[in-house]
Coordinates of C-alpha atoms in Angstrom, one line a residue:
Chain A
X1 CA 0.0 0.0 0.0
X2 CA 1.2 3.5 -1.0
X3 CA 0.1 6.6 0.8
X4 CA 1.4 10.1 -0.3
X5 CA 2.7 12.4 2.4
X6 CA -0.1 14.6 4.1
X7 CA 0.9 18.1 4.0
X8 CA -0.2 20.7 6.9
X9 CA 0.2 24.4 7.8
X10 CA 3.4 25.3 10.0
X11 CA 1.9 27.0 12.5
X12 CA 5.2 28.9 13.2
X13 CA 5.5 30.2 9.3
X14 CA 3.7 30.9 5.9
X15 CA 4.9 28.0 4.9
X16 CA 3.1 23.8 4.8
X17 CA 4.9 20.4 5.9
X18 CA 4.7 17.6 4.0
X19 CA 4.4 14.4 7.1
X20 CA 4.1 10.6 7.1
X21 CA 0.4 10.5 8.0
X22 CA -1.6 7.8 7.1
X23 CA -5.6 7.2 8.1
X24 CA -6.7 4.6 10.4
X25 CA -10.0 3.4 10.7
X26 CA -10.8 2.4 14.2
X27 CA -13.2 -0.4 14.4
X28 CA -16.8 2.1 16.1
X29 CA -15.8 5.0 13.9
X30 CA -15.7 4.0 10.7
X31 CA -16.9 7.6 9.6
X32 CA -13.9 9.5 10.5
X33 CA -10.6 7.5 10.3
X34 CA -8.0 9.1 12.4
X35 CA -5.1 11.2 10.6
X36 CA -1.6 9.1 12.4
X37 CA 1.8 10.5 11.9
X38 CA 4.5 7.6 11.3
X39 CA 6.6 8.0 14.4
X40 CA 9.5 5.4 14.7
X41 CA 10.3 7.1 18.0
X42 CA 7.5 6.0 19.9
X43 CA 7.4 2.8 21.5
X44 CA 3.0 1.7 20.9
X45 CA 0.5 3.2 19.4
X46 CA -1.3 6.3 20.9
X47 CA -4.6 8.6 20.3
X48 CA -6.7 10.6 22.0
X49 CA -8.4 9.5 24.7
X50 CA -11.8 10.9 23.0
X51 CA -11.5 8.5 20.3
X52 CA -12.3 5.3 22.7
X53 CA -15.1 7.2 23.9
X54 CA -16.2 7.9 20.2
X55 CA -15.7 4.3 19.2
X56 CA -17.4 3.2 22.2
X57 CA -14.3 1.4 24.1
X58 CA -14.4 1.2 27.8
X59 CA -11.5 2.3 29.7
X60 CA -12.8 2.2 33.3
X61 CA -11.2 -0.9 33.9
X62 CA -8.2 -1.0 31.5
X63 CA -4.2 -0.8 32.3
X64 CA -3.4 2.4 32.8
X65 CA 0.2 4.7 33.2
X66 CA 1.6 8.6 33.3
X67 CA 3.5 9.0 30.8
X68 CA 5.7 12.6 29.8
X69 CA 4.4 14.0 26.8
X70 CA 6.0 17.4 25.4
X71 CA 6.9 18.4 29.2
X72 CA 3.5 17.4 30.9
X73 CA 2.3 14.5 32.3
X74 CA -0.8 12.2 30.0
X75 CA -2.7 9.9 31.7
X76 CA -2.2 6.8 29.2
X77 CA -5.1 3.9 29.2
X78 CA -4.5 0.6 27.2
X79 CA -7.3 -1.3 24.9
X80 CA -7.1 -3.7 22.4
X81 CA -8.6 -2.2 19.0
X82 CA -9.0 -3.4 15.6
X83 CA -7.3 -1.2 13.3
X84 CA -7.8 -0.8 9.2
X85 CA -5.5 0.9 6.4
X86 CA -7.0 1.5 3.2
X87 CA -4.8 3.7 0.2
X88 CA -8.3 2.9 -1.9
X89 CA -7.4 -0.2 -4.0
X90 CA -6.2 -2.7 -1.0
X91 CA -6.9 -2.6 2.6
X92 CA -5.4 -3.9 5.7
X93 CA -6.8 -4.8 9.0
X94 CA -5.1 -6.0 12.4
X95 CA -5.9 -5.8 16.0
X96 CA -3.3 -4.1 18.7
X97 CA -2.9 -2.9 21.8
X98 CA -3.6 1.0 21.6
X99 CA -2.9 3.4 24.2
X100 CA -5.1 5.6 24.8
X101 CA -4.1 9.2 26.3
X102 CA -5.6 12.4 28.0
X103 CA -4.7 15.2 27.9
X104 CA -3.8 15.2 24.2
X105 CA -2.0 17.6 22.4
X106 CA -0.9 15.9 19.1
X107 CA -3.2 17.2 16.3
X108 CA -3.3 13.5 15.0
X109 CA -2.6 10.3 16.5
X110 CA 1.3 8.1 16.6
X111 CA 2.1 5.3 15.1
X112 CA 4.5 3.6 17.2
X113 CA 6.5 0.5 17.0
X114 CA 4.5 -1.7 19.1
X115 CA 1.6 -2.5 17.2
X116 CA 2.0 -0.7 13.9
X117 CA 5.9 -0.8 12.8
X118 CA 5.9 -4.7 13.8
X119 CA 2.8 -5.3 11.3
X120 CA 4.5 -3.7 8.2
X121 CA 7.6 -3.2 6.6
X122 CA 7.5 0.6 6.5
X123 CA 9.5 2.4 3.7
X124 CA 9.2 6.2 4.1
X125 CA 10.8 7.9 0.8
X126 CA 10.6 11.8 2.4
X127 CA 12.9 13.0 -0.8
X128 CA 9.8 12.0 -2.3
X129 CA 7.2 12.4 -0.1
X130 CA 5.4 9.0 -0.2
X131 CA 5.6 5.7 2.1
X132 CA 4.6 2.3 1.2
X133 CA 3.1 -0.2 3.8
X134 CA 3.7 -3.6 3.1
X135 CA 2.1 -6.2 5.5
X136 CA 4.7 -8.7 7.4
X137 CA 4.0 -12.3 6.7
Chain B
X1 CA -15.4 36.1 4.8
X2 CA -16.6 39.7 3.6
X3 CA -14.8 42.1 5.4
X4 CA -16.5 45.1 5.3
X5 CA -20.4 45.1 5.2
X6 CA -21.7 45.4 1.5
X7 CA -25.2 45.7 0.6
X8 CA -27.0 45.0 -2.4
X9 CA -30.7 45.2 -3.8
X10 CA -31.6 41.5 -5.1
X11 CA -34.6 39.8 -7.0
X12 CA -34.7 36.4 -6.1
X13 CA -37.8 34.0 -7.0
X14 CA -39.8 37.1 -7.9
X15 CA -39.8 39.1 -5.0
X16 CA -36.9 42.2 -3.6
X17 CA -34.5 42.0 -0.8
X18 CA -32.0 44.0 0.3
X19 CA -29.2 41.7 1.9
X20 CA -26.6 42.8 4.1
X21 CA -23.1 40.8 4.6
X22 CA -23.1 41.4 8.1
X23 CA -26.7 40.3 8.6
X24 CA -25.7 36.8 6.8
X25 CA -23.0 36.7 9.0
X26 CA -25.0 37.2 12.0
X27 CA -27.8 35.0 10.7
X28 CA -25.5 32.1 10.2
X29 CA -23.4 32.3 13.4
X30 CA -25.3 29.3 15.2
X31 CA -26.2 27.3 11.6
X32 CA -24.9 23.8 11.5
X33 CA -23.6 23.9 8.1
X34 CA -25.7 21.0 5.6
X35 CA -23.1 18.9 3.7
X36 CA -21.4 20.4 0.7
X37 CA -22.3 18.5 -2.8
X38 CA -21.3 20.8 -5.2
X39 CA -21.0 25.0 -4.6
X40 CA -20.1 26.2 -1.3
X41 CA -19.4 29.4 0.0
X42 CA -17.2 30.6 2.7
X43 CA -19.1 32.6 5.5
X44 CA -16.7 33.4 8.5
X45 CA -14.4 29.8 8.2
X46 CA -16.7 27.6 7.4
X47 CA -18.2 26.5 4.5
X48 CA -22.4 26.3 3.3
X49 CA -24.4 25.5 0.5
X50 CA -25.3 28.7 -0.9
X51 CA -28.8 27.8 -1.6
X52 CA -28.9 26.8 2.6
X53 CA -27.3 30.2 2.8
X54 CA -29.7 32.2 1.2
X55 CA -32.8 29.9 2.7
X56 CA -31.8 31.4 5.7
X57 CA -31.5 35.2 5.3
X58 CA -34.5 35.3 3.3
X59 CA -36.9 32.8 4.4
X60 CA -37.5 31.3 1.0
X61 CA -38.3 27.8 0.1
X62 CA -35.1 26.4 -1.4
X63 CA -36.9 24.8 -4.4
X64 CA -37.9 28.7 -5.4
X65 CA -34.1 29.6 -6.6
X66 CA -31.4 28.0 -7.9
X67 CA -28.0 27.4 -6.6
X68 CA -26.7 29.3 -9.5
X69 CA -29.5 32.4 -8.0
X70 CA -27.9 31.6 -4.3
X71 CA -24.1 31.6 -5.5
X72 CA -24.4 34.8 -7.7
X73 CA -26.3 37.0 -4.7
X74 CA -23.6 36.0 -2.3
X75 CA -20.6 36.6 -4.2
X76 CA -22.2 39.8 -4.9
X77 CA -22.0 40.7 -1.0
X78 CA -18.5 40.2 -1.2
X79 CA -18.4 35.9 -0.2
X80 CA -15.9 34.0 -1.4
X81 CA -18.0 30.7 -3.8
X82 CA -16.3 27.6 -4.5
X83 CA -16.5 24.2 -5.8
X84 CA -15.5 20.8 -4.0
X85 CA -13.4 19.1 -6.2
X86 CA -14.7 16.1 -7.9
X87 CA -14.0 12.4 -5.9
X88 CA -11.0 11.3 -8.6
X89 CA -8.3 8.6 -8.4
X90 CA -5.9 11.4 -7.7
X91 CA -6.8 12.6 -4.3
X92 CA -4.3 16.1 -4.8
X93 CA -6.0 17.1 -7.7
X94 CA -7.7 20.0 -7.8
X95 CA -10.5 22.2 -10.0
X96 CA -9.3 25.1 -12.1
X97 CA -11.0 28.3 -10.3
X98 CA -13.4 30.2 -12.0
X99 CA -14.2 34.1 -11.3
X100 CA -14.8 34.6 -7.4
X101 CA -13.8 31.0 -6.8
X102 CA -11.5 29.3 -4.2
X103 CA -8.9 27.3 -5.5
X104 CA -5.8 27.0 -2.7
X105 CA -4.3 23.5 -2.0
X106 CA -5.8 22.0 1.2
X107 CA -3.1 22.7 3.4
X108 CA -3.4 26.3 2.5
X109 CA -6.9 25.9 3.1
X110 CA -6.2 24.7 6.4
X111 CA -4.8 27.6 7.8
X112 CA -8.7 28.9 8.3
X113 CA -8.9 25.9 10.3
X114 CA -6.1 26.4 12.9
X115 CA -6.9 24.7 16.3
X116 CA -10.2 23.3 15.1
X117 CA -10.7 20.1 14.1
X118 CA -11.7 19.1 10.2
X119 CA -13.3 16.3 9.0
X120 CA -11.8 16.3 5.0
X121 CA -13.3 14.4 2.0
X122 CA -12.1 14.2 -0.9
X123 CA -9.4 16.7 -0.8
X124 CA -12.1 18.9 0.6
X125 CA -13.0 19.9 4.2
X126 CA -16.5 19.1 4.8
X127 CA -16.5 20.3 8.4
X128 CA -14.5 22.1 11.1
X129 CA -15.9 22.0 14.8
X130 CA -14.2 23.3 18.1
X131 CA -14.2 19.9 19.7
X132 CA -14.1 15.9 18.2
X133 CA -17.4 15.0 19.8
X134 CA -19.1 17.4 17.7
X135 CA -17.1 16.4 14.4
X136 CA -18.2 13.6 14.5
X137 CA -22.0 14.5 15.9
X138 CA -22.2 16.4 12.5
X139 CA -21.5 13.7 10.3
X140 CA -23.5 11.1 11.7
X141 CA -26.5 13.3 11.9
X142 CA -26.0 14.5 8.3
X143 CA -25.0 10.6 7.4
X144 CA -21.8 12.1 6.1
X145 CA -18.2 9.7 6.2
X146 CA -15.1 11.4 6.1
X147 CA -11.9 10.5 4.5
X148 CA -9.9 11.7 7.7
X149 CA -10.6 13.6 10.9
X150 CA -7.5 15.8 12.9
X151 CA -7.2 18.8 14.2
X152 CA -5.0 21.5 12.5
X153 CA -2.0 21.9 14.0
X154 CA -1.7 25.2 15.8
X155 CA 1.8 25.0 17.9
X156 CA 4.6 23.3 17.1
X157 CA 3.4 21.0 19.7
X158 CA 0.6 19.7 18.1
X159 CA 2.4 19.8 14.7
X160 CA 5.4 17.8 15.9
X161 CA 3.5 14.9 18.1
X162 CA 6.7 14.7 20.5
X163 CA 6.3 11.1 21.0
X164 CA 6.6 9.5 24.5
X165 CA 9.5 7.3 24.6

């Protein structure tokens, strides 16, 4: 699967960036797939916390940790999600532990190693702005 | 959005109005905006159907004018029109503008976004709200499924996603 880069205002200029965001559908909100940056640096994936309550996931009970996010603290709850990629002619679908975190400041959601980095092999071509996804085994 | 208040003498379906920019402003400040198919035009940062528009300052039935009526009368009071780009296999394409017509890449088209978050189709924001709950309120009411959902980036915090470790 191929997926062009996703470009964005720079909030700090006149000018746009050009990131590794894909969409994810997450299974209970199949009418607005989440915008995800690509982030090798993180160790699992994370979103907001409003997007288990808008795909109807409870959290009350789940694993939960702090974790330091840009110089605050996030309160970090764990669920097991289904996840789908789509780049409109083929589709992907797997099911992952995704942390999910409040506050939360990112304007889309990560893409971490856990869970989405060990279910592809990720090529991100950022001379040309494009990555392809291909699915491991 | 118009920035100073223009007003103009109109005939639509028959009967005279005189239509202020600032009263459609006003009138629309707490409209839910209808889904965009087509023509759309830009009042404050978001975007309506002009023929929703014009429903609403002058109390007509919508099946009494045309959308070409509705777009004309508000570019007239100084709104910006446009046209959602066509659903193609090239998802950065874009239409060529015509007179009074937005034509900007999306990320430029963003930038009237900043801090809210979008719901975009088809190279095309559909809808902008101050919070997710009520992104996503808007298209299940109006039975609407976007292509993506974020909120535009308005720090280099939000734009970078520092990643815990």
């Amino acid at each position: 699967m191929r997926f062009s880069f996703r470009e964005l205002p720079d909030p700090a200029s006149d000018m746009v960036r050009a990131r590794p965001i894909v969409d994810v559908v997450v299974e209970g909100l199949e009418i607005a797939p989440q915008a995800c940056l690509l982030d090798s640096g993180a160790t699992a994936v994370r979103l907001g916390s409003h997007v288990a309550e808008l795909c109807g996931v409870d959290l009350s009970e789940a694993p939960e940790k702090r974790l330091a996010v840009g110089g605050g603290l996030v309160r970090a709850r764990m669920a097991e999600v289904s996840l789908l990629v789509n780049d409109g002619s083929e589709s992907y679908a797997w099911t992952t532990p995704v942390w999910f975190c409040d506050p939360w400041v990112p304007s889309f959601g990560l893409l971490g190693l856990t869970g989405f980095f060990d279910h592809f092999v990720v090529t991100i071509a950022s001379y040309e702005e494009w990555i392809e996804l291909t699915p491991v085994g | 959005m118009a920035e100073k208040t223009v007003v103009r003498q109109v005939t639509i379906a028959g009967r005279p109005f005189v239509l202020r920019s600032d009263e459609v402003v006003r009138a629309l400040r707490e409209i839910d905006p209808e889904p965009i198919t087509r023509h759309f035009v830009v009042v404050g940062t978001r975007r309506f159907p002009p023929k929703q528009v014009v429903g609403e300052v002058t109390g007509l039935d919508r099946a009494d004018f045309t959308t070409h009526q509705a777009r004309r009368t508000l570019i007239r009071l100084g709104f910006s029109a446009g046209r959602r780009a066509a659903a193609t296999s090239n998802p950065r394409s874009t239409v060529v503008p015509g007179p009074g017509m937005v034509a900007d890449p999306l990320a430029l088209r963003l930038r009237d976004f900043i801090g809210k978050w979008v719901a975009i189709k088809d190279d095309d924001v559909i809808h902008a709200s101050d919070s997710p709950y009520e992104l996503v309120g808007w298209l299940g009411r109006h039975g609407q499924k976007a292509d993506s959902m974020l909120r535009v980036p308005d720090d280099e915090l939000s734009a970078t996603g520092l990643a815990p470790l």
